[in-house]
Short mmCIF file of C-alpha atoms and ligand atoms in Angstrom, two decimals:
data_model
loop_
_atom_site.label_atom_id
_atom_site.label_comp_id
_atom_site.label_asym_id
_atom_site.label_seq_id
_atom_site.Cartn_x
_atom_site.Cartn_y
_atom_site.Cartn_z
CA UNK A 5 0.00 0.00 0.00
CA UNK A 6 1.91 3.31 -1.19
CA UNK A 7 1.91 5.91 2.16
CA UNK A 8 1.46 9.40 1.58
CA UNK A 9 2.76 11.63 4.40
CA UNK A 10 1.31 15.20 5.35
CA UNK A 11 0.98 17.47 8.22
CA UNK A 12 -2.95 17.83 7.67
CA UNK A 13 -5.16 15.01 6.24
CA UNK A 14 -8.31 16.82 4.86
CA UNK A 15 -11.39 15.18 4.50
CA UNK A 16 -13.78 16.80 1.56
CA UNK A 17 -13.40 19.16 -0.87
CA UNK A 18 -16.22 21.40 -0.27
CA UNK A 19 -15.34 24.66 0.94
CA UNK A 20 -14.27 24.21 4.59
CA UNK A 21 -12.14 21.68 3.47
CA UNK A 22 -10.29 23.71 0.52
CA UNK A 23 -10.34 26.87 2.58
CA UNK A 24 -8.54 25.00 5.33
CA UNK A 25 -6.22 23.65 3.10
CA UNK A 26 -4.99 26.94 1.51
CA UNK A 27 -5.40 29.03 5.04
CA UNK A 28 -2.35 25.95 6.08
CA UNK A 29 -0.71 26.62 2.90
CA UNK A 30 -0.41 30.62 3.42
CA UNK A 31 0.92 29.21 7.01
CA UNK A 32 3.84 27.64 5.56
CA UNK A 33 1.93 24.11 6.76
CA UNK A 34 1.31 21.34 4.13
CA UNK A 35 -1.87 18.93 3.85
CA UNK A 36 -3.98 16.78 1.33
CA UNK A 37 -7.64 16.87 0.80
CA UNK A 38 -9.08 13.88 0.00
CA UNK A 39 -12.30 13.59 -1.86
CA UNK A 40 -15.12 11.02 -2.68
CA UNK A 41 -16.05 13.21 -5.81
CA UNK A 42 -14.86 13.99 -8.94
CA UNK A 43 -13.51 17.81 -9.89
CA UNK A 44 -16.41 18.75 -11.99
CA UNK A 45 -19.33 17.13 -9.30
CA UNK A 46 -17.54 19.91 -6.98
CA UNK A 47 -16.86 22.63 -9.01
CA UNK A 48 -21.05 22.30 -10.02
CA UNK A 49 -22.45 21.26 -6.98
CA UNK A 50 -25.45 24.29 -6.29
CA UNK A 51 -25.32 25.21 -3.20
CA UNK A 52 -25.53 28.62 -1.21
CA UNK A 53 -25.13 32.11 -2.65
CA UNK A 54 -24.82 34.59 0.17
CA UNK A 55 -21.24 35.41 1.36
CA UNK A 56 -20.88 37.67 5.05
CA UNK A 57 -18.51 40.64 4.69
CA UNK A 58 -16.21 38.99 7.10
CA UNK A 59 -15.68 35.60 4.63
CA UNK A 60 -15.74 38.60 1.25
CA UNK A 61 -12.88 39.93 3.64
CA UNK A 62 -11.06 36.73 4.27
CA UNK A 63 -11.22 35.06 0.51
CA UNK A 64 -9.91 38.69 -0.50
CA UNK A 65 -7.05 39.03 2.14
CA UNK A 66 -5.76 35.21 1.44
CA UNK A 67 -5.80 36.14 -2.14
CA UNK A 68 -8.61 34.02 -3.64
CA UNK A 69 -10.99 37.00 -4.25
CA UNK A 70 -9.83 38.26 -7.56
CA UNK A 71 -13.01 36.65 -9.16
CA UNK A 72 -15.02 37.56 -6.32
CA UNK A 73 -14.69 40.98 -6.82
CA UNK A 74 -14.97 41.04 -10.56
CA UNK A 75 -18.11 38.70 -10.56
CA UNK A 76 -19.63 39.24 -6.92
CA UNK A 77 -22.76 41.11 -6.23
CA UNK A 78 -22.22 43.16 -3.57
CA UNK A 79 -25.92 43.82 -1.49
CA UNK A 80 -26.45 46.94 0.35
CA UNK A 81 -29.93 45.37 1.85
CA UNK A 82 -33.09 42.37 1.82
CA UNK A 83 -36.49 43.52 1.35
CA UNK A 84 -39.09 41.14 3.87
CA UNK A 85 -42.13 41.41 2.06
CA UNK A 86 -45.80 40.97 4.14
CA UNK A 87 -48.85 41.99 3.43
CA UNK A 88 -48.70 42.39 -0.26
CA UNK A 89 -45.87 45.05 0.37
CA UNK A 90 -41.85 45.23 0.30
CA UNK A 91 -40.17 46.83 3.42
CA UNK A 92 -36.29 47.52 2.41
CA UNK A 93 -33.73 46.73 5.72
CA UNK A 94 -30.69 49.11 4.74
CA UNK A 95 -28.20 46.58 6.12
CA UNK A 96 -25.25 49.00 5.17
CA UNK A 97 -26.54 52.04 7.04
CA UNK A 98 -27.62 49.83 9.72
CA UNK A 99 -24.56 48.33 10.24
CA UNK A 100 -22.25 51.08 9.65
CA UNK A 101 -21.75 50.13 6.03
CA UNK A 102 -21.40 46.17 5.74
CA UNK A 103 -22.97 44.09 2.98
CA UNK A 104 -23.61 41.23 1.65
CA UNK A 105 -22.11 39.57 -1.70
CA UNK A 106 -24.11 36.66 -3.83
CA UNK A 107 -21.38 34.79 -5.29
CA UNK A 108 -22.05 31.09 -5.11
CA UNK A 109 -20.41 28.74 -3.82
CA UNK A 110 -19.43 26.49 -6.42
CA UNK A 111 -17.82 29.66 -7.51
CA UNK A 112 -16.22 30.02 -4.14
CA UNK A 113 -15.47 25.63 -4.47
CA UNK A 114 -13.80 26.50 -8.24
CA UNK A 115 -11.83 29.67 -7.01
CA UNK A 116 -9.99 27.25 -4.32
CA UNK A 117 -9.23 24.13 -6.62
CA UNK A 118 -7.82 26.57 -8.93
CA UNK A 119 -5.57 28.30 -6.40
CA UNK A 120 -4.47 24.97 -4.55
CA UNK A 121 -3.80 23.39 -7.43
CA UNK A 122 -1.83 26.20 -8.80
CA UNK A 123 0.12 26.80 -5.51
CA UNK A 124 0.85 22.74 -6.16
CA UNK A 125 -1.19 21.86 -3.27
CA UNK A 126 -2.54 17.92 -3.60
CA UNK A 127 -6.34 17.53 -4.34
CA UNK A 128 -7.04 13.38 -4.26
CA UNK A 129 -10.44 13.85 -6.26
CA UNK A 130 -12.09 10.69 -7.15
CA UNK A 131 -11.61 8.48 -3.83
CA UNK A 132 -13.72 5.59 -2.48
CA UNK A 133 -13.55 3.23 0.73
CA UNK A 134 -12.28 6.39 3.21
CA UNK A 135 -11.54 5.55 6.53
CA UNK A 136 -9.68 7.27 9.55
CA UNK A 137 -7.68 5.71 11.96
CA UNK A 138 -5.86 6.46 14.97
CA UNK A 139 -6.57 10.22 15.10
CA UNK A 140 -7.09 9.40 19.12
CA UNK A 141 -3.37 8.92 18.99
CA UNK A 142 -0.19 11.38 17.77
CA UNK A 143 -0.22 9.62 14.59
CA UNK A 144 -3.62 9.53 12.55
CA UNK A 145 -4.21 7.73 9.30
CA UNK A 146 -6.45 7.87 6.45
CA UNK A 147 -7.10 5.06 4.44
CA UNK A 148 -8.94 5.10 0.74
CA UNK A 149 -8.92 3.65 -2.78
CA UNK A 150 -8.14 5.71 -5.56
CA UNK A 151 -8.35 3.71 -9.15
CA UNK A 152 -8.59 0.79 -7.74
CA UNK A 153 -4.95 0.78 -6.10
CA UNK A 154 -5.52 0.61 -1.98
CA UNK A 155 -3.37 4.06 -0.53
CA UNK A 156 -2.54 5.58 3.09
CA UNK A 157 -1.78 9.09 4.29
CA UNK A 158 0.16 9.52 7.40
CA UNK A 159 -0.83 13.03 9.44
CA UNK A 160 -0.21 14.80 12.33
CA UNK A 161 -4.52 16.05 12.51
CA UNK A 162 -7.33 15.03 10.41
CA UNK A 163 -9.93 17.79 9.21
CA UNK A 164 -13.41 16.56 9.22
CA UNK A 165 -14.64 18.17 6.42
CA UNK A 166 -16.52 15.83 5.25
CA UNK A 167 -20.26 17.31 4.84
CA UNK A 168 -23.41 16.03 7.14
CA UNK A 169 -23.33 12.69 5.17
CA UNK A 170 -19.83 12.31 5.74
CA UNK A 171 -17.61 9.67 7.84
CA UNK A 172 -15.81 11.85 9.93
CA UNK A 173 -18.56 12.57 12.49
CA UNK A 174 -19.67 9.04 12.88
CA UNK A 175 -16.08 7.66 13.27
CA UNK A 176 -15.88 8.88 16.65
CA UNK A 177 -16.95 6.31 19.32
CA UNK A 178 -20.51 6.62 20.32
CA UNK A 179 -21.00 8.35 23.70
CA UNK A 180 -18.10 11.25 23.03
CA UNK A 181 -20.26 13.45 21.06
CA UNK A 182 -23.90 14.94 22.10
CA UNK A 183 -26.05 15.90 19.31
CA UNK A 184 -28.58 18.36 18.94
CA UNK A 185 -31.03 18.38 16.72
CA UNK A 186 -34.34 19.92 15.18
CA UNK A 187 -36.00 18.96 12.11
CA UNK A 188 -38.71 21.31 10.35
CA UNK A 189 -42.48 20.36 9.25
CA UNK A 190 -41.27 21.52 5.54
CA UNK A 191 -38.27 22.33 2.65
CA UNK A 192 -37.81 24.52 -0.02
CA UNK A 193 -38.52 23.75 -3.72
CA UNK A 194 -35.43 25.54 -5.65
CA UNK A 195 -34.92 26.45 -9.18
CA UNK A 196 -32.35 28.57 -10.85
CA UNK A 197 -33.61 29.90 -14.63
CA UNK A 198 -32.12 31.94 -17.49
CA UNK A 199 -34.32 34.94 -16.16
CA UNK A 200 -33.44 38.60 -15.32
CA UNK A 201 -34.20 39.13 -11.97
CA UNK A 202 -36.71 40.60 -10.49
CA UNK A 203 -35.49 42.99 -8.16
CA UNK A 204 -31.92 44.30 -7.82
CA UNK A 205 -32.23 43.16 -3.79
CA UNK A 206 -32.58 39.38 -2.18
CA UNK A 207 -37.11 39.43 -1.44
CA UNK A 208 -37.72 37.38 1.28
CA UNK A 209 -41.70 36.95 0.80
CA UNK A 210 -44.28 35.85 4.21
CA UNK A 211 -47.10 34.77 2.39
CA UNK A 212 -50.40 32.78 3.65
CA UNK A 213 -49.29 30.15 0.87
CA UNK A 214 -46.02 29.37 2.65
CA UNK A 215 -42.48 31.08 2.08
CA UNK A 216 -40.37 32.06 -0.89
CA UNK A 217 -37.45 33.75 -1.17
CA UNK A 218 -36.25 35.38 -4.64
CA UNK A 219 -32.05 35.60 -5.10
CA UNK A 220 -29.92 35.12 -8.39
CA UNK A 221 -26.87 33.89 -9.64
CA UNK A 222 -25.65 36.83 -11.73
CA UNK A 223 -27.69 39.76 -13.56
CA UNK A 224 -29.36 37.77 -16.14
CA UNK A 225 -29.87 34.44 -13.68
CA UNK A 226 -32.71 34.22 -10.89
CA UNK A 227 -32.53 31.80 -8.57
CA UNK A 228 -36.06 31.51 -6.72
CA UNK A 229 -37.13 28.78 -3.61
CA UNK A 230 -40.50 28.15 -2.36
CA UNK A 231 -41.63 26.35 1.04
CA UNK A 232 -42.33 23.12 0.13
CA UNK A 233 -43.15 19.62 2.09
CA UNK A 234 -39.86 18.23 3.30
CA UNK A 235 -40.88 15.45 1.00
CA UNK A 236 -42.02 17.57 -1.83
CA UNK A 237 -42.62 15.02 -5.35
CA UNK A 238 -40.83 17.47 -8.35
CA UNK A 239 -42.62 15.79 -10.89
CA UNK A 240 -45.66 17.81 -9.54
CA UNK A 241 -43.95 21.08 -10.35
CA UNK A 242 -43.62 21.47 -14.09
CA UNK A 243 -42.28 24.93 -14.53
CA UNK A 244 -45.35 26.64 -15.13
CA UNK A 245 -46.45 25.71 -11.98
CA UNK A 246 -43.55 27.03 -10.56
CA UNK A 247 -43.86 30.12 -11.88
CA UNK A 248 -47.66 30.58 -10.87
CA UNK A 249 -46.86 29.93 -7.35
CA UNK A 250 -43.93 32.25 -7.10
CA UNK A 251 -45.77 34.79 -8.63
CA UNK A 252 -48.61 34.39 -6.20
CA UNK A 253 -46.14 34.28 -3.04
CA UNK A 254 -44.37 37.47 -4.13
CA UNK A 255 -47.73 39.51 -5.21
CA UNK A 256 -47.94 43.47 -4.39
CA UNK A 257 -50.47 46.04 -4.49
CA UNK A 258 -48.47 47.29 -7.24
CA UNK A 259 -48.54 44.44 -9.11
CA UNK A 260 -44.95 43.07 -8.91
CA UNK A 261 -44.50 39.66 -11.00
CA UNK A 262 -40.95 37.74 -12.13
CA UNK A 263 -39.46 37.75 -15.21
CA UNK A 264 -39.56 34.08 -16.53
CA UNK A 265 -37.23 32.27 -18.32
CA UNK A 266 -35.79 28.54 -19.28
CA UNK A 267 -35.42 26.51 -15.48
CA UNK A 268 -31.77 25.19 -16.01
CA UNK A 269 -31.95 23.44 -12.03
CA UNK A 270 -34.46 22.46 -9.99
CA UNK A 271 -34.35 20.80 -6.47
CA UNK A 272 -35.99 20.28 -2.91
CA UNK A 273 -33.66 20.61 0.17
CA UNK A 274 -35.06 19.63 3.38
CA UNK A 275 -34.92 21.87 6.62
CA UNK A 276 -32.90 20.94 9.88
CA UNK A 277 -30.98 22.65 12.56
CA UNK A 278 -28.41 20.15 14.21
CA UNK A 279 -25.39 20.51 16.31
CA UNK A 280 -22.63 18.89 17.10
CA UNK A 281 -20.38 19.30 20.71
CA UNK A 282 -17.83 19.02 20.94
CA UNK A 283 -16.13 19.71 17.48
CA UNK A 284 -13.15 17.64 18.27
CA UNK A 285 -12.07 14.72 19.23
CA UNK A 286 -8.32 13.43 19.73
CA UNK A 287 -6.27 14.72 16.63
CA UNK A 288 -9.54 14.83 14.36
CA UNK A 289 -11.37 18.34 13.94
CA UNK A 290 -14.99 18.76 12.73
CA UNK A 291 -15.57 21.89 10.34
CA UNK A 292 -18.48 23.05 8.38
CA UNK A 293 -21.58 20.69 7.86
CA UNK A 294 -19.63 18.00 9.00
CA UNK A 295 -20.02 19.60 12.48
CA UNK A 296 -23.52 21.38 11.92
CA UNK A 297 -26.34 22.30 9.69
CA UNK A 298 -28.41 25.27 9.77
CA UNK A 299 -31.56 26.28 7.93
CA UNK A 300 -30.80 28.51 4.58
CA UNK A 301 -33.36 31.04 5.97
CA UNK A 302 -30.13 32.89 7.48
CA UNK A 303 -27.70 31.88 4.97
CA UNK A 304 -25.31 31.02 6.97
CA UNK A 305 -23.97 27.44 6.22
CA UNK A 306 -21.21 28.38 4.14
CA UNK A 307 -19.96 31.46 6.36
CA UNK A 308 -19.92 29.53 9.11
CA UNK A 309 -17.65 26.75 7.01
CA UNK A 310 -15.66 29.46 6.16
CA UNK A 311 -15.29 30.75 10.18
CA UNK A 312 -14.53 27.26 11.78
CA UNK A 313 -11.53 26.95 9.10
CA UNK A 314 -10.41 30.21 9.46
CA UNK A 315 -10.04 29.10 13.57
CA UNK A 316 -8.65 25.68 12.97
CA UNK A 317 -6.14 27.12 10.48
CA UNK A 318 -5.29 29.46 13.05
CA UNK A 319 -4.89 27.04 15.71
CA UNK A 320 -2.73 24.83 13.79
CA UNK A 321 -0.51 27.12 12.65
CA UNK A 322 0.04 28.04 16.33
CA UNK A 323 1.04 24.37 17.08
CA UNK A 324 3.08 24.26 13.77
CA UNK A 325 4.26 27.96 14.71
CA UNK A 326 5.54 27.89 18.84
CA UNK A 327 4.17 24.66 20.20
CA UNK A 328 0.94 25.95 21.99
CA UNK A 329 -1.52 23.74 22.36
CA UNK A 330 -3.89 26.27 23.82
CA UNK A 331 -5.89 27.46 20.43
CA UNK A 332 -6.36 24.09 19.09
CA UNK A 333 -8.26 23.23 22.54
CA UNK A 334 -10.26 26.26 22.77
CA UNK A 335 -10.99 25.55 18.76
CA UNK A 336 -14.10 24.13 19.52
CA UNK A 337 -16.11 26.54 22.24
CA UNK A 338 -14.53 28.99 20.05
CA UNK A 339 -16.66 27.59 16.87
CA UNK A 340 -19.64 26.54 18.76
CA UNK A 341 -20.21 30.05 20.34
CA UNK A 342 -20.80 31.49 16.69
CA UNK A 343 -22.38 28.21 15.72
CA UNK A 344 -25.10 28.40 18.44
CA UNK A 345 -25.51 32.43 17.51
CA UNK A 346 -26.33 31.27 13.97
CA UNK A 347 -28.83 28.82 14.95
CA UNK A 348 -30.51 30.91 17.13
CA UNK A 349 -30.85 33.59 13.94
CA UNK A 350 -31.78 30.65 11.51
CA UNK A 351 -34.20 29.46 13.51
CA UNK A 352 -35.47 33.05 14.18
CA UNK A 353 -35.85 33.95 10.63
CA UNK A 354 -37.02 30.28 9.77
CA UNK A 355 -39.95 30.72 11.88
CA UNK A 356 -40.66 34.42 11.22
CA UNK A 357 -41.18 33.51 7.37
CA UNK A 358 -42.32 30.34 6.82
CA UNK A 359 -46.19 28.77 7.20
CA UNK A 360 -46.54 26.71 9.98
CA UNK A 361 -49.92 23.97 9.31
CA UNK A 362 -52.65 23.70 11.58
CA UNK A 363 -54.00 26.24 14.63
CA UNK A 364 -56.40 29.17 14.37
CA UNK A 365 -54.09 31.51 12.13
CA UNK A 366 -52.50 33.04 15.60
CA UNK A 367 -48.68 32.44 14.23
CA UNK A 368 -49.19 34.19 11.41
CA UNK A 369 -50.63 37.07 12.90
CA UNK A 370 -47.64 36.65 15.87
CA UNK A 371 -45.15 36.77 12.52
CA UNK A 372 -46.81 39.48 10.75
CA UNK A 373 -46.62 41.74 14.05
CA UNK A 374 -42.94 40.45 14.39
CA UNK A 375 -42.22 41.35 10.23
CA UNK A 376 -44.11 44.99 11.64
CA UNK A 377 -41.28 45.47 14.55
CA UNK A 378 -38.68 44.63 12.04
CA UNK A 379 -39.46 47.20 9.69
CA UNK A 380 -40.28 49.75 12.08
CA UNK A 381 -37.93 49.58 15.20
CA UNK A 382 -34.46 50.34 14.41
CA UNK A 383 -32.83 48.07 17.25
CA UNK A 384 -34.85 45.17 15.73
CA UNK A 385 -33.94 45.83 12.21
CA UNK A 386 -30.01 46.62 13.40
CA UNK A 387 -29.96 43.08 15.12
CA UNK A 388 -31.45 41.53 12.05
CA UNK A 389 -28.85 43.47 9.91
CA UNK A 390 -26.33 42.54 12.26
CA UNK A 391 -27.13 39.00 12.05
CA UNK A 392 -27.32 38.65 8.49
CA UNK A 393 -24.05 40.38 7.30
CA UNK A 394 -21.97 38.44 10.24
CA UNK A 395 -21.36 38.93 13.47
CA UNK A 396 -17.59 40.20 14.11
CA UNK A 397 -14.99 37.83 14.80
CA UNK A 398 -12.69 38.08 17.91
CA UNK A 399 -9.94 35.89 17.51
CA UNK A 400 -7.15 36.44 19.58
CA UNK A 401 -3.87 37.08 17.40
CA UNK A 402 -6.63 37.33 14.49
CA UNK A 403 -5.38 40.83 12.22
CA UNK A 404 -9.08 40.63 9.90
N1 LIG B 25 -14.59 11.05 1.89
C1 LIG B 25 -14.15 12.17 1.25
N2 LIG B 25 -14.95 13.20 0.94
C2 LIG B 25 -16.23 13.12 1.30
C3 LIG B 25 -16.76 12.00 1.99
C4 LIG B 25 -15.87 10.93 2.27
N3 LIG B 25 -16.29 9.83 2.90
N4 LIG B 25 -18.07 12.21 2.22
C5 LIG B 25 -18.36 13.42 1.71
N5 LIG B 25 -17.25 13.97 1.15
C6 LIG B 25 -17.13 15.26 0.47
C7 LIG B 25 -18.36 15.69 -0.31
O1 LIG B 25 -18.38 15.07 -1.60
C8 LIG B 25 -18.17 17.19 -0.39
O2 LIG B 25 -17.42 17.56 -1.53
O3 LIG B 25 -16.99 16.28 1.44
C9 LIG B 25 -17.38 17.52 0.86
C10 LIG B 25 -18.20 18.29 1.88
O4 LIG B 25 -18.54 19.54 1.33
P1 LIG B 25 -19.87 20.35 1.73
O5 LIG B 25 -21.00 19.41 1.84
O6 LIG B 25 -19.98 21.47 0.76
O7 LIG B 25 -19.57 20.88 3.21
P2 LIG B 25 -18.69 22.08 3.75
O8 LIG B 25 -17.38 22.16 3.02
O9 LIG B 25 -18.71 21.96 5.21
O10 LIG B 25 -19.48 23.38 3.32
C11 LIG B 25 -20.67 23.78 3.95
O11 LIG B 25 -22.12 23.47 2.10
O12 LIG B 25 -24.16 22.37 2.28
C12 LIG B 25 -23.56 23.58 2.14
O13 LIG B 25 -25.01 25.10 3.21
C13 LIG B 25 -23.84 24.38 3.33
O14 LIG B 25 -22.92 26.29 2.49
C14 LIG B 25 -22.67 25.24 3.39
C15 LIG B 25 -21.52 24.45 2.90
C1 LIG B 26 -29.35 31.55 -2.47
O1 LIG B 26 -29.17 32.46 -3.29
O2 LIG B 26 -29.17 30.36 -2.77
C2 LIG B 26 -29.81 31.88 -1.10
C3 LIG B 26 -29.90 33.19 -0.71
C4 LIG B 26 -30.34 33.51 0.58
C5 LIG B 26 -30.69 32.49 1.44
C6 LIG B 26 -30.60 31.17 1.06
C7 LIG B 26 -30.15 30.84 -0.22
O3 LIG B 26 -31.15 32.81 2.69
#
């Protein structure tokens, strides 16, 4: 069996697990991702679209933003619609002038192989059979097959990066994790189509018809969702229908409606909140969706992939760096603290949009009084600006 040898075994090629791997690079520290997937299936993959100012700032500052900037949408604000009416939250003025970019994140996932492979970093796309081993130890290993030829890599730490469905998480023996958990009544039905879109701003609509949320891709693609059952049957939704129901979730006075266009994608993702503590355990560190999962409502998933790397980089390159073991075992209360603040927000916006079945119409009138206080109370619409562009990030030693 032919042994590889690294500093940092990488698990998945998604973002937290490319991000890591170029943060160690920058560090002077070398490692090898190992994916199940090929190249393309990555660099494709539809995913997320909504990037905080604080991961804008750190894909910039590492020097993976060129594209980013030429490409990105920068957002100055949402709109919540209610009521048949749009109320605009100024997130820049709000926050003293943050924003949002949409940039998705297989463009954030194609941005990273480029630079890693560039910077002759190692990529192992295409593996199958991968195990970890020893990572209670000083010396973990990761086994895999890659073309049918049986190979090792010999680390120092494993990152679980790995995704929810990953092996990572459920390598670790039962009893050392706690998990925590919450699983909503319904998921959203997603298309992206070759259609201008609609409004220059992100509309997240509160409708008596359930949710939707219009966001794009670029200026001539829209990328639309609509609350769905979790176990929603596509082959209901021909496009038309689609487009009927979107159109009746976003109505106006005014008479707002969507531009249409050829549906390129279409998909239903379900809904769930889940936690895991700790994020560690012996030499192997959980990142990203490996570690948690939160509701898109927020959009939040990928920035907080991008802020558990930017810690565990940080961490390890103080280990690497002077010895000091002290960051890599604060690494996960460190993580968990912004993890737990972005459930609580996902959850919060989760269940001040979305249509919730059964009772005498109360919750809706509790969410349209909520959508009121939002729109009209500047402390609630700062925390909800807050929120959404990112919370700040106090790292000690941390320059961004
Ligand atoms: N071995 C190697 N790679 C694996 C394995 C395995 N056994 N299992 C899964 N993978 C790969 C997946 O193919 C995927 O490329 O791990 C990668 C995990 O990537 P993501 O699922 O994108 O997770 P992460 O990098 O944590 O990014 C989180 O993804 O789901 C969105 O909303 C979420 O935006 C957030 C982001
Ligand atoms: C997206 O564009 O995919 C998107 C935007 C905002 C969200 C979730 C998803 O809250």
């Amino acid at each position: 069996m032919a042994t590889l040898h690294t500093k940092v075994g990488i698990i998945g090629a998604g973002p937290a697990g490319l991000l890591l791997s170029h943060l160690l690079h920058l560090e002077g520290i070398e490692s090898i991702v190992i994916e199940v997937q090929t190249r393309q299936y990555v660099e494709e993959r539809n995913r997320a679209g909504v990037l905080e100012q604080g991961t804008v700032d750190l894909l910039n500052a590492s020097g993976v933003g060129e594209r980013l900037r030429r490409e990105g949408l920068i957002h100055h604000g949402i709109e919540l619609r209610f009521n048949r009416q749009g109320h605009r939250i100024d997130m820049h003025e709000l926050t003293g002038g943050r924003a949002i970019t949409v940039y998705a994140q297989h463009e954030v996932v194609k941005d990273l192989v480029h630079a890693r492979l560039r910077d002759g970093g190692q990529i192992l796309f295409e593996a199958s059979q991968v195990s970890i081993h020893d990572f209670e130890g000083d010396s973990p290993r990761i086994r895999f097959e890659r073309h049918g030829e049986p190979s090792e890599v010999a680390c120092d730490f494993i990152g679980g990066c790995d995704g929810f469905h990953g092996i990572c998480r459920p390598s670790i023996p039962a009893g050392a994790l706690r998990f925590y958990e919450k699983t909503y009544p319904f998921g959203w039905l997603g298309i992206t189509a070759e259609a201008v879109p609609a409004s220059h701003e992100l509309i997240y609509s509160n409708h008596e018809r359930g949710f939707a949320l219009l966001s794009m891709r670029s200026p001539i693609i829209t990328r639309a969702y609509l609350q769905c059952r979790p176990d929603e049957d596509l082959a209901a939704w021909p496009d038309e229908r689609i487009w009927e129901e979107l159109d009746r979730r976003f109505e106006t006075c005014g008479g707002f409606r969507l531009n249409r266009g050829p549906v390129d994608q279409k998909g239903v993702t379900p809904m769930r909140s889940f936690v895991t503590e700790p994020m560690q355990y012996g030499r192997l560190f959980l990142a990203g969706d490996a570690a948690h999962i939160v509701p898109p409502t927020g959009a939040k998933g990928l920035n907080l992939a991008v802020a558990d790397v930017r810690i565990l980089a940080r961490a390890l390159s103080a280990w690497y760096g002077t010895g000091s073991e002290q960051l890599l075992k604060q690494y996960s209360d460190i993580c968990l603290r912004r993890v737990w603040r972005a459930q609580h927000f996902s959850w919060w916006m989760t269940s001040m949009l979305h249509r919730f079945e059964g009772g005498d119409g109360f919750d809706h009138r509790r969410q349209l009084a909520e959508l009121d206080q939002v729109t009209t109370l500047r402390a609630a619409a700062v925390t909800l600006a807050e929120n959404y562009t990112g919370l700040p990030f106090d790292l000690p030693g941390e320059t961004l």
